[in-house]
Amino acid sequence: MKKLQLLLMLVTSVTLQAQRQQPPLVYTAENTGAQFAAPALPAPDQLPVIRELPDPLEGVKGFVDWAKRRSDISHMIQHYGIGTKPTMEDGQVAAHMKGDTLVVYVTVNGHTLRLQSEIRYPKVGKPPYALMMGTSMMALPRQLFEDRPIAIMNFHEKQVNDYGQFGKHHERGEHDFDRLYPELSKNGAYSMWAWGLSRLIDGLQQLGPEVTKIDTKHIGVTGCSYAGKMALYCGAFDERVALVVAQEPGGGGAAAWRKSHELTLSGKNLEDIDKTDYHWFMESQKENFRGDSVYRLPYDQHELCAMVCPRALLLLGNPDYEWLADASMVVSAEAAKKVWERFGIGDRMGWSIVYGHGHCQLPERQFPEVQAFIDRFLLGRKADTKDVRIAEFK
């Protein structure tokens, strides 16, 4: 009898200890939910009308259920919004360092795509270094990194599909990505770019810290404007990214499509689902979910944000630019925050929206929030990231 009581006490102790353990800060796998099949994905006209933001925690009783729910959200976003992010097989990625430049070759279907990016190493600290990856470019001020042992790398998105916000570009079906995956020619750019950034991380993992001087357990991704969306998609779809800082991402990033539609109807000029760049998304998204049909979308952008959980996410906004739909981003951020809070890690997600500065020109008064997230989640330092919920509107 005593032995049974001791056994029960031991089991109870282990159970309570497991319950007290916080979810991991980052993973070593790109997609920990790869084993889960896609949920039922009805034709758009068969989807129910959902006026409120869908529940990101539907069917989730504990953190053990989150991997499956996150996988379901991922499948929906790919299927209805951006297109498929391809999975990789062994032997398809090869990498080497050329001086301080990472070079990655991806070979699929007999075609090879080359990605390369210079790594700028810090002047302080010792390797292996944490890494902040800038999508398109590093929009965050250099002052945030000058005295920190963090390396910087830019992801050159045109190497994937030769599309940028400015200048000439090819159309769907003509991109370098399309040579590897001709069956995915209808993809939007955000699935292609998320795939490309993941291949750089593959290269870093493959070579290891002895060669790259990079600590792949402390990788961050950041970008501003259309590259802020890019950073969010890249970080949401790769669980090896420890920190996502999405700066002024606008509609199609963190801003809820449903809320932006309502604000547009009230007279606001916002980047909503009808008025965004459809090189970025599948054209079928607009065909299927324009206007009031947005209420048939089975997810919304708060669930894209939630895909980052349990890793860290900081959203930065600028309400001086109505087009960015920051009022919609606050609605989305508040809904997404509940996911982190459900698992007792609400201090891993926050937002800072302040006026009085140019687009993609981070003001000094936003430095503290960004520094805190960088210090804690890239450097492992003690920093207060609790209750970062700043939203200033005139």
Short mmCIF file of C-alpha atoms in Angstrom, two decimals:
data_model
loop_
_atom_site.label_atom_id
_atom_site.label_comp_id
_atom_site.label_asym_id
_atom_site.label_seq_id
_atom_site.Cartn_x
_atom_site.Cartn_y
_atom_site.Cartn_z
CA MET A 1 0.00 0.00 0.00
CA LYS A 2 2.79 2.40 0.93
CA LYS A 3 4.62 1.55 -2.28
CA LEU A 4 1.48 2.38 -4.27
CA GLN A 5 1.10 5.71 -2.45
CA LEU A 6 4.75 6.55 -3.10
CA LEU A 7 4.31 5.66 -6.78
CA LEU A 8 1.22 7.88 -7.03
CA MET A 9 3.07 10.71 -5.32
CA LEU A 10 5.97 10.32 -7.76
CA VAL A 11 3.66 10.32 -10.78
CA THR A 12 1.84 13.38 -9.44
CA SER A 13 5.15 15.18 -8.85
CA VAL A 14 6.40 14.44 -12.37
CA THR A 15 3.06 15.53 -13.85
CA LEU A 16 3.07 18.82 -11.94
CA GLN A 17 6.69 19.44 -12.92
CA ALA A 18 5.83 18.87 -16.59
CA GLN A 19 2.89 21.25 -16.31
CA ARG A 20 5.15 23.92 -14.84
CA GLN A 21 7.68 23.63 -17.65
CA GLN A 22 7.34 26.40 -20.19
CA PRO A 23 7.19 25.69 -23.92
CA PRO A 24 10.54 25.89 -25.74
CA LEU A 25 11.87 29.23 -27.00
CA VAL A 26 12.77 27.80 -30.42
CA TYR A 27 13.06 24.51 -32.30
CA THR A 28 15.73 22.84 -34.41
CA ALA A 29 13.19 21.73 -37.03
CA GLU A 30 11.61 23.95 -39.69
CA ASN A 31 8.15 22.50 -39.11
CA THR A 32 7.47 20.40 -36.02
CA GLY A 33 3.96 19.65 -37.31
CA ALA A 34 5.10 18.10 -40.59
CA GLN A 35 3.55 14.76 -39.65
CA PHE A 36 0.01 16.16 -39.54
CA ALA A 37 -2.19 15.86 -42.62
CA ALA A 38 -4.11 18.86 -43.88
CA PRO A 39 -7.57 19.40 -42.40
CA ALA A 40 -10.65 19.39 -44.62
CA LEU A 41 -10.32 22.38 -46.95
CA PRO A 42 -13.70 23.03 -48.63
CA ALA A 43 -14.20 25.02 -51.81
CA PRO A 44 -14.41 28.75 -50.97
CA ASP A 45 -18.14 28.96 -51.76
CA GLN A 46 -18.76 26.08 -49.34
CA LEU A 47 -17.08 27.80 -46.40
CA PRO A 48 -19.30 29.19 -43.65
CA VAL A 49 -19.62 32.90 -42.99
CA ILE A 50 -17.62 33.84 -39.87
CA ARG A 51 -18.14 37.48 -38.85
CA GLU A 52 -15.86 37.46 -35.82
CA LEU A 53 -12.20 36.56 -35.89
CA PRO A 54 -11.85 32.75 -35.96
CA ASP A 55 -10.66 31.15 -32.74
CA PRO A 56 -6.94 30.31 -33.06
CA LEU A 57 -7.24 27.96 -30.08
CA GLU A 58 -10.10 25.87 -31.42
CA GLY A 59 -9.73 22.32 -30.11
CA VAL A 60 -6.66 23.22 -28.04
CA LYS A 61 -6.81 22.01 -24.45
CA GLY A 62 -3.10 22.33 -23.68
CA PHE A 63 0.22 23.03 -25.31
CA VAL A 64 0.45 19.42 -26.45
CA ASP A 65 -2.42 20.20 -28.86
CA TRP A 66 -0.82 23.34 -30.30
CA ALA A 67 1.41 21.62 -32.86
CA LYS A 68 -1.65 20.10 -34.58
CA ARG A 69 -3.65 23.33 -34.45
CA ARG A 70 -0.70 25.34 -35.75
CA SER A 71 -0.36 22.85 -38.59
CA ASP A 72 -4.05 23.28 -39.48
CA ILE A 73 -3.66 27.06 -39.60
CA SER A 74 -0.55 26.70 -41.76
CA HIS A 75 -2.39 24.50 -44.25
CA MET A 76 -5.28 26.97 -44.47
CA ILE A 77 -3.04 29.99 -45.08
CA GLN A 78 -1.15 28.15 -47.79
CA HIS A 79 -4.26 26.72 -49.45
CA TYR A 80 -6.39 29.87 -49.54
CA GLY A 81 -3.84 32.67 -49.32
CA ILE A 82 -0.21 32.38 -50.35
CA GLY A 83 0.32 28.98 -51.96
CA THR A 84 2.35 25.97 -50.91
CA LYS A 85 5.71 26.29 -49.20
CA PRO A 86 7.53 23.19 -50.51
CA THR A 87 9.17 20.74 -48.15
CA MET A 88 12.75 19.64 -48.76
CA GLU A 89 14.29 16.21 -49.18
CA ASP A 90 17.75 15.04 -48.16
CA GLY A 91 20.43 16.05 -50.62
CA GLN A 92 18.53 18.96 -52.17
CA VAL A 93 20.45 21.65 -50.28
CA ALA A 94 24.21 22.19 -50.34
CA ALA A 95 26.09 25.07 -48.72
CA HIS A 96 29.53 26.56 -48.28
CA MET A 97 31.12 29.76 -47.05
CA LYS A 98 32.96 32.01 -49.49
CA GLY A 99 34.78 34.34 -47.15
CA ASP A 100 32.02 35.87 -45.02
CA THR A 101 29.32 35.04 -47.57
CA LEU A 102 26.97 32.09 -47.14
CA VAL A 103 26.28 30.38 -50.46
CA VAL A 104 23.42 27.88 -50.75
CA TYR A 105 22.49 25.73 -53.74
CA VAL A 106 19.00 24.22 -53.91
CA THR A 107 18.49 21.53 -56.55
CA VAL A 108 14.99 20.27 -57.39
CA ASN A 109 13.69 18.58 -60.54
CA GLY A 110 17.07 18.89 -62.20
CA HIS A 111 17.22 22.67 -61.73
CA THR A 112 19.43 24.57 -59.28
CA LEU A 113 18.76 27.88 -57.57
CA ARG A 114 21.62 29.78 -55.94
CA LEU A 115 21.17 31.91 -52.84
CA GLN A 116 23.90 33.93 -51.21
CA SER A 117 24.17 36.49 -48.47
CA GLU A 118 27.06 38.17 -46.71
CA ILE A 119 27.21 37.83 -42.94
CA ARG A 120 28.38 40.95 -41.12
CA TYR A 121 29.94 39.83 -37.86
CA PRO A 122 29.88 41.98 -34.71
CA LYS A 123 32.93 43.69 -33.25
CA VAL A 124 32.02 42.59 -29.73
CA GLY A 125 31.64 39.17 -28.13
CA LYS A 126 32.85 35.79 -29.26
CA PRO A 127 31.41 33.24 -31.72
CA PRO A 128 29.06 31.59 -32.19
CA TYR A 129 26.95 34.73 -32.57
CA ALA A 130 23.23 35.28 -32.58
CA LEU A 131 21.96 36.32 -36.03
CA MET A 132 19.39 38.88 -37.15
CA MET A 133 18.22 38.34 -40.72
CA GLY A 134 16.79 41.35 -42.55
CA THR A 135 14.19 40.57 -45.21
CA SER A 136 15.11 42.60 -48.31
CA MET A 137 17.21 44.86 -46.09
CA MET A 138 17.86 45.67 -42.44
CA ALA A 139 15.40 48.46 -41.66
CA LEU A 140 16.07 48.51 -37.91
CA PRO A 141 18.66 51.17 -36.93
CA ARG A 142 22.27 50.05 -36.63
CA GLN A 143 22.45 51.53 -33.14
CA LEU A 144 20.37 48.59 -31.89
CA PHE A 145 23.16 46.17 -32.79
CA GLU A 146 26.43 48.14 -32.50
CA ASP A 147 27.24 47.09 -28.94
CA ARG A 148 25.65 43.65 -29.08
CA PRO A 149 27.22 40.33 -30.17
CA ILE A 150 24.73 39.85 -33.01
CA ALA A 151 25.64 39.13 -36.63
CA ILE A 152 23.57 40.64 -39.47
CA MET A 153 22.52 38.99 -42.72
CA ASN A 154 20.15 40.26 -45.42
CA PHE A 155 17.85 37.90 -47.30
CA HIS A 156 17.80 39.00 -50.95
CA GLU A 157 14.31 38.03 -52.02
CA LYS A 158 14.94 38.68 -55.72
CA GLN A 159 17.25 35.67 -55.76
CA VAL A 160 14.14 33.52 -55.29
CA ASN A 161 11.65 35.06 -57.69
CA ASP A 162 13.28 38.24 -59.05
CA TYR A 163 10.33 40.25 -57.75
CA GLY A 164 10.80 43.44 -55.73
CA GLN A 165 8.53 46.32 -54.91
CA PHE A 166 10.26 48.53 -57.46
CA GLY A 167 11.69 48.02 -60.92
CA LYS A 168 11.02 45.48 -63.63
CA HIS A 169 10.26 41.90 -62.75
CA HIS A 170 9.03 38.67 -64.28
CA GLU A 171 5.48 37.38 -63.89
CA ARG A 172 4.12 34.17 -62.42
CA GLY A 173 5.57 31.10 -64.03
CA GLU A 174 8.74 32.91 -65.09
CA HIS A 175 10.54 33.11 -61.75
CA ASP A 176 13.63 31.13 -60.77
CA PHE A 177 11.48 29.42 -58.12
CA ASP A 178 9.11 28.26 -60.88
CA ARG A 179 11.91 26.37 -62.63
CA LEU A 180 12.20 24.18 -59.54
CA TYR A 181 8.47 23.95 -58.87
CA PRO A 182 6.50 24.49 -62.12
CA GLU A 183 3.40 23.02 -60.46
CA LEU A 184 3.44 25.94 -57.98
CA SER A 185 3.44 28.76 -60.53
CA LYS A 186 0.25 30.20 -58.99
CA ASN A 187 2.01 30.75 -55.66
CA GLY A 188 2.18 34.18 -54.12
CA ALA A 189 5.58 35.66 -53.37
CA TYR A 190 5.26 35.24 -49.60
CA SER A 191 5.29 31.43 -49.81
CA MET A 192 8.30 31.58 -52.16
CA TRP A 193 10.17 34.01 -49.94
CA ALA A 194 9.44 31.98 -46.80
CA TRP A 195 10.82 28.95 -48.63
CA GLY A 196 13.96 30.86 -49.68
CA LEU A 197 14.79 32.18 -46.24
CA SER A 198 14.40 28.67 -44.83
CA ARG A 199 16.99 27.43 -47.30
CA LEU A 200 19.51 29.92 -45.89
CA ILE A 201 18.81 28.55 -42.42
CA ASP A 202 19.30 25.04 -43.85
CA GLY A 203 22.72 26.15 -45.02
CA LEU A 204 23.65 27.57 -41.64
CA GLN A 205 22.56 24.37 -39.89
CA GLN A 206 24.34 22.17 -42.40
CA LEU A 207 27.69 23.95 -42.03
CA GLY A 208 27.46 24.42 -38.28
CA PRO A 209 28.83 27.12 -35.96
CA GLU A 210 32.44 26.05 -36.44
CA VAL A 211 32.22 27.16 -40.07
CA THR A 212 29.61 29.96 -39.99
CA LYS A 213 30.27 31.34 -36.47
CA ILE A 214 26.47 31.49 -36.08
CA ASP A 215 24.37 30.10 -33.23
CA THR A 216 21.34 28.70 -35.06
CA LYS A 217 19.34 28.54 -31.82
CA HIS A 218 19.30 32.34 -31.73
CA ILE A 219 18.11 33.53 -35.14
CA GLY A 220 15.83 36.53 -35.59
CA VAL A 221 14.01 37.82 -38.67
CA THR A 222 12.93 41.40 -39.27
CA GLY A 223 11.75 43.64 -42.10
CA CYS A 224 9.64 46.72 -42.76
CA SER A 225 6.59 47.44 -44.93
CA TYR A 226 6.17 44.72 -47.58
CA ALA A 227 9.34 43.19 -46.09
CA GLY A 228 7.64 43.39 -42.68
CA LYS A 229 5.01 41.05 -44.06
CA MET A 230 7.84 38.96 -45.47
CA ALA A 231 9.52 38.71 -42.08
CA LEU A 232 6.23 37.67 -40.48
CA TYR A 233 5.55 34.93 -43.03
CA CYS A 234 9.17 33.73 -42.94
CA GLY A 235 9.18 33.55 -39.15
CA ALA A 236 5.72 32.05 -38.86
CA PHE A 237 6.57 29.23 -41.27
CA ASP A 238 9.99 28.33 -39.86
CA GLU A 239 10.18 27.28 -36.23
CA ARG A 240 13.96 27.65 -36.19
CA VAL A 241 13.44 31.43 -35.98
CA ALA A 242 13.53 32.47 -32.33
CA LEU A 243 12.39 36.09 -32.76
CA VAL A 244 10.24 37.88 -35.34
CA VAL A 245 10.19 41.69 -35.43
CA ALA A 246 7.63 42.77 -38.04
CA GLN A 247 7.98 46.52 -38.61
CA GLU A 248 5.00 48.38 -40.11
CA PRO A 249 3.80 45.29 -42.03
CA GLY A 250 0.44 46.76 -43.10
CA GLY A 251 -2.46 44.82 -44.62
CA GLY A 252 -1.72 41.22 -45.40
CA GLY A 253 0.79 41.18 -42.57
CA ALA A 254 -0.53 41.35 -39.03
CA ALA A 255 -3.65 43.45 -39.75
CA ALA A 256 -6.89 41.48 -39.61
CA TRP A 257 -8.52 41.31 -43.06
CA ARG A 258 -12.01 41.38 -41.50
CA LYS A 259 -11.37 44.53 -39.47
CA SER A 260 -9.73 46.29 -42.42
CA HIS A 261 -12.78 45.51 -44.57
CA GLU A 262 -15.04 47.11 -41.96
CA LEU A 263 -12.82 50.18 -41.74
CA THR A 264 -12.73 50.49 -45.52
CA LEU A 265 -16.53 50.46 -45.60
CA SER A 266 -16.48 53.30 -43.06
CA GLY A 267 -14.37 55.43 -45.39
CA LYS A 268 -10.78 54.57 -44.43
CA ASN A 269 -8.17 54.09 -47.17
CA LEU A 270 -6.49 50.89 -46.05
CA GLU A 271 -4.59 48.01 -47.58
CA ASP A 272 -7.37 45.48 -47.34
CA ILE A 273 -7.89 42.16 -49.09
CA ASP A 274 -9.19 43.97 -52.20
CA LYS A 275 -6.32 46.47 -52.36
CA THR A 276 -3.03 44.72 -51.88
CA ASP A 277 -0.31 43.61 -54.29
CA TYR A 278 -1.38 40.31 -55.80
CA HIS A 279 2.13 39.35 -56.75
CA TRP A 280 2.41 38.66 -53.02
CA PHE A 281 -0.63 36.41 -52.68
CA MET A 282 -2.39 33.91 -54.88
CA GLU A 283 -4.74 35.70 -57.24
CA SER A 284 -7.45 33.27 -56.17
CA GLN A 285 -7.45 34.89 -52.71
CA LYS A 286 -8.92 38.07 -54.18
CA GLU A 287 -11.28 36.15 -56.46
CA ASN A 288 -12.65 34.10 -53.57
CA PHE A 289 -12.59 36.49 -50.62
CA ARG A 290 -13.06 40.02 -51.94
CA GLY A 291 -15.62 42.34 -50.38
CA ASP A 292 -18.01 40.70 -47.93
CA SER A 293 -16.68 37.30 -48.99
CA VAL A 294 -13.80 38.00 -46.59
CA TYR A 295 -16.09 36.60 -43.89
CA ARG A 296 -15.79 33.18 -45.55
CA LEU A 297 -12.04 33.14 -45.04
CA PRO A 298 -11.55 30.32 -42.50
CA TYR A 299 -8.66 32.12 -40.79
CA ASP A 300 -7.42 35.67 -40.37
CA GLN A 301 -4.05 37.33 -39.90
CA HIS A 302 -4.08 37.00 -36.12
CA GLU A 303 -3.59 33.30 -36.75
CA LEU A 304 -0.57 33.97 -38.95
CA CYS A 305 0.84 35.87 -35.95
CA ALA A 306 -0.13 33.02 -33.62
CA MET A 307 1.87 30.55 -35.73
CA VAL A 308 5.00 32.17 -34.26
CA CYS A 309 4.00 30.91 -30.78
CA PRO A 310 5.72 29.72 -28.59
CA ARG A 311 8.57 31.72 -30.10
CA ALA A 312 8.81 35.51 -29.71
CA LEU A 313 6.98 38.12 -31.79
CA LEU A 314 7.13 41.93 -31.68
CA LEU A 315 4.89 44.01 -33.96
CA LEU A 316 5.85 47.63 -34.71
CA GLY A 317 3.42 50.16 -36.16
CA ASN A 318 3.09 53.74 -37.38
CA PRO A 319 -0.46 55.18 -37.32
CA ASP A 320 0.63 58.30 -39.25
CA TYR A 321 0.14 56.16 -42.37
CA GLU A 322 -3.52 55.16 -42.61
CA TRP A 323 -2.74 52.67 -45.39
CA LEU A 324 -0.86 50.46 -42.89
CA ALA A 325 -4.14 49.62 -41.13
CA ASP A 326 -2.64 49.72 -37.64
CA ALA A 327 -6.09 49.82 -36.04
CA SER A 328 -6.66 46.42 -37.64
CA MET A 329 -3.24 45.24 -36.46
CA VAL A 330 -4.15 46.04 -32.85
CA VAL A 331 -7.32 43.95 -33.15
CA SER A 332 -5.28 41.12 -34.61
CA ALA A 333 -2.49 41.45 -32.04
CA GLU A 334 -4.91 41.32 -29.11
CA ALA A 335 -6.52 38.17 -30.52
CA ALA A 336 -3.17 36.50 -31.20
CA LYS A 337 -1.78 37.40 -27.78
CA LYS A 338 -4.35 35.06 -26.20
CA VAL A 339 -2.47 32.09 -27.64
CA TRP A 340 0.75 32.96 -25.85
CA GLU A 341 -1.22 33.77 -22.71
CA ARG A 342 -3.00 30.41 -22.81
CA PHE A 343 0.38 28.72 -22.45
CA GLY A 344 1.64 31.08 -19.73
CA ILE A 345 4.16 32.85 -21.97
CA GLY A 346 2.38 36.13 -22.72
CA ASP A 347 5.65 38.02 -22.27
CA ARG A 348 6.96 36.54 -25.53
CA MET A 349 4.58 38.60 -27.68
CA GLY A 350 3.94 42.35 -27.82
CA TRP A 351 3.35 45.40 -29.98
CA SER A 352 4.46 49.02 -30.13
CA ILE A 353 2.55 51.46 -32.34
CA VAL A 354 3.59 55.11 -32.09
CA TYR A 355 3.14 58.14 -34.34
CA GLY A 356 5.45 61.01 -35.26
CA HIS A 357 8.04 59.38 -37.52
CA GLY A 358 8.61 58.46 -41.14
CA HIS A 359 7.71 55.14 -42.69
CA CYS A 360 10.30 52.52 -41.69
CA GLN A 361 12.16 55.12 -39.63
CA LEU A 362 12.11 53.63 -36.13
CA PRO A 363 12.11 56.50 -33.60
CA GLU A 364 14.32 56.38 -30.52
CA ARG A 365 11.31 56.13 -28.24
CA GLN A 366 10.61 52.68 -29.71
CA PHE A 367 14.16 51.51 -29.10
CA PRO A 368 13.50 50.16 -25.56
CA GLU A 369 10.88 47.63 -26.68
CA VAL A 370 13.00 46.39 -29.58
CA GLN A 371 16.15 46.23 -27.45
CA ALA A 372 14.32 44.25 -24.77
CA PHE A 373 13.08 41.63 -27.24
CA ILE A 374 16.50 41.38 -28.90
CA ASP A 375 18.34 41.10 -25.60
CA ARG A 376 16.05 38.46 -24.18
CA PHE A 377 15.33 36.25 -27.18
CA LEU A 378 18.54 36.55 -29.20
CA LEU A 379 21.09 37.02 -26.42
CA GLY A 380 19.43 35.29 -23.48
CA ARG A 381 19.81 38.36 -21.29
CA LYS A 382 17.38 39.42 -18.61
CA ALA A 383 15.00 41.95 -20.10
CA ASP A 384 11.44 42.98 -19.32
CA THR A 385 9.15 42.10 -22.23
CA LYS A 386 6.02 41.83 -20.12
CA ASP A 387 2.94 43.82 -21.12
CA VAL A 388 4.45 45.48 -24.20
CA ARG A 389 1.09 46.75 -25.50
CA ILE A 390 1.69 50.26 -26.78
CA ALA A 391 -0.87 51.67 -29.22
CA GLU A 392 -0.96 55.45 -29.73
CA PHE A 393 -3.55 56.88 -32.08
CA LYS A 394 -4.26 60.59 -32.54
#
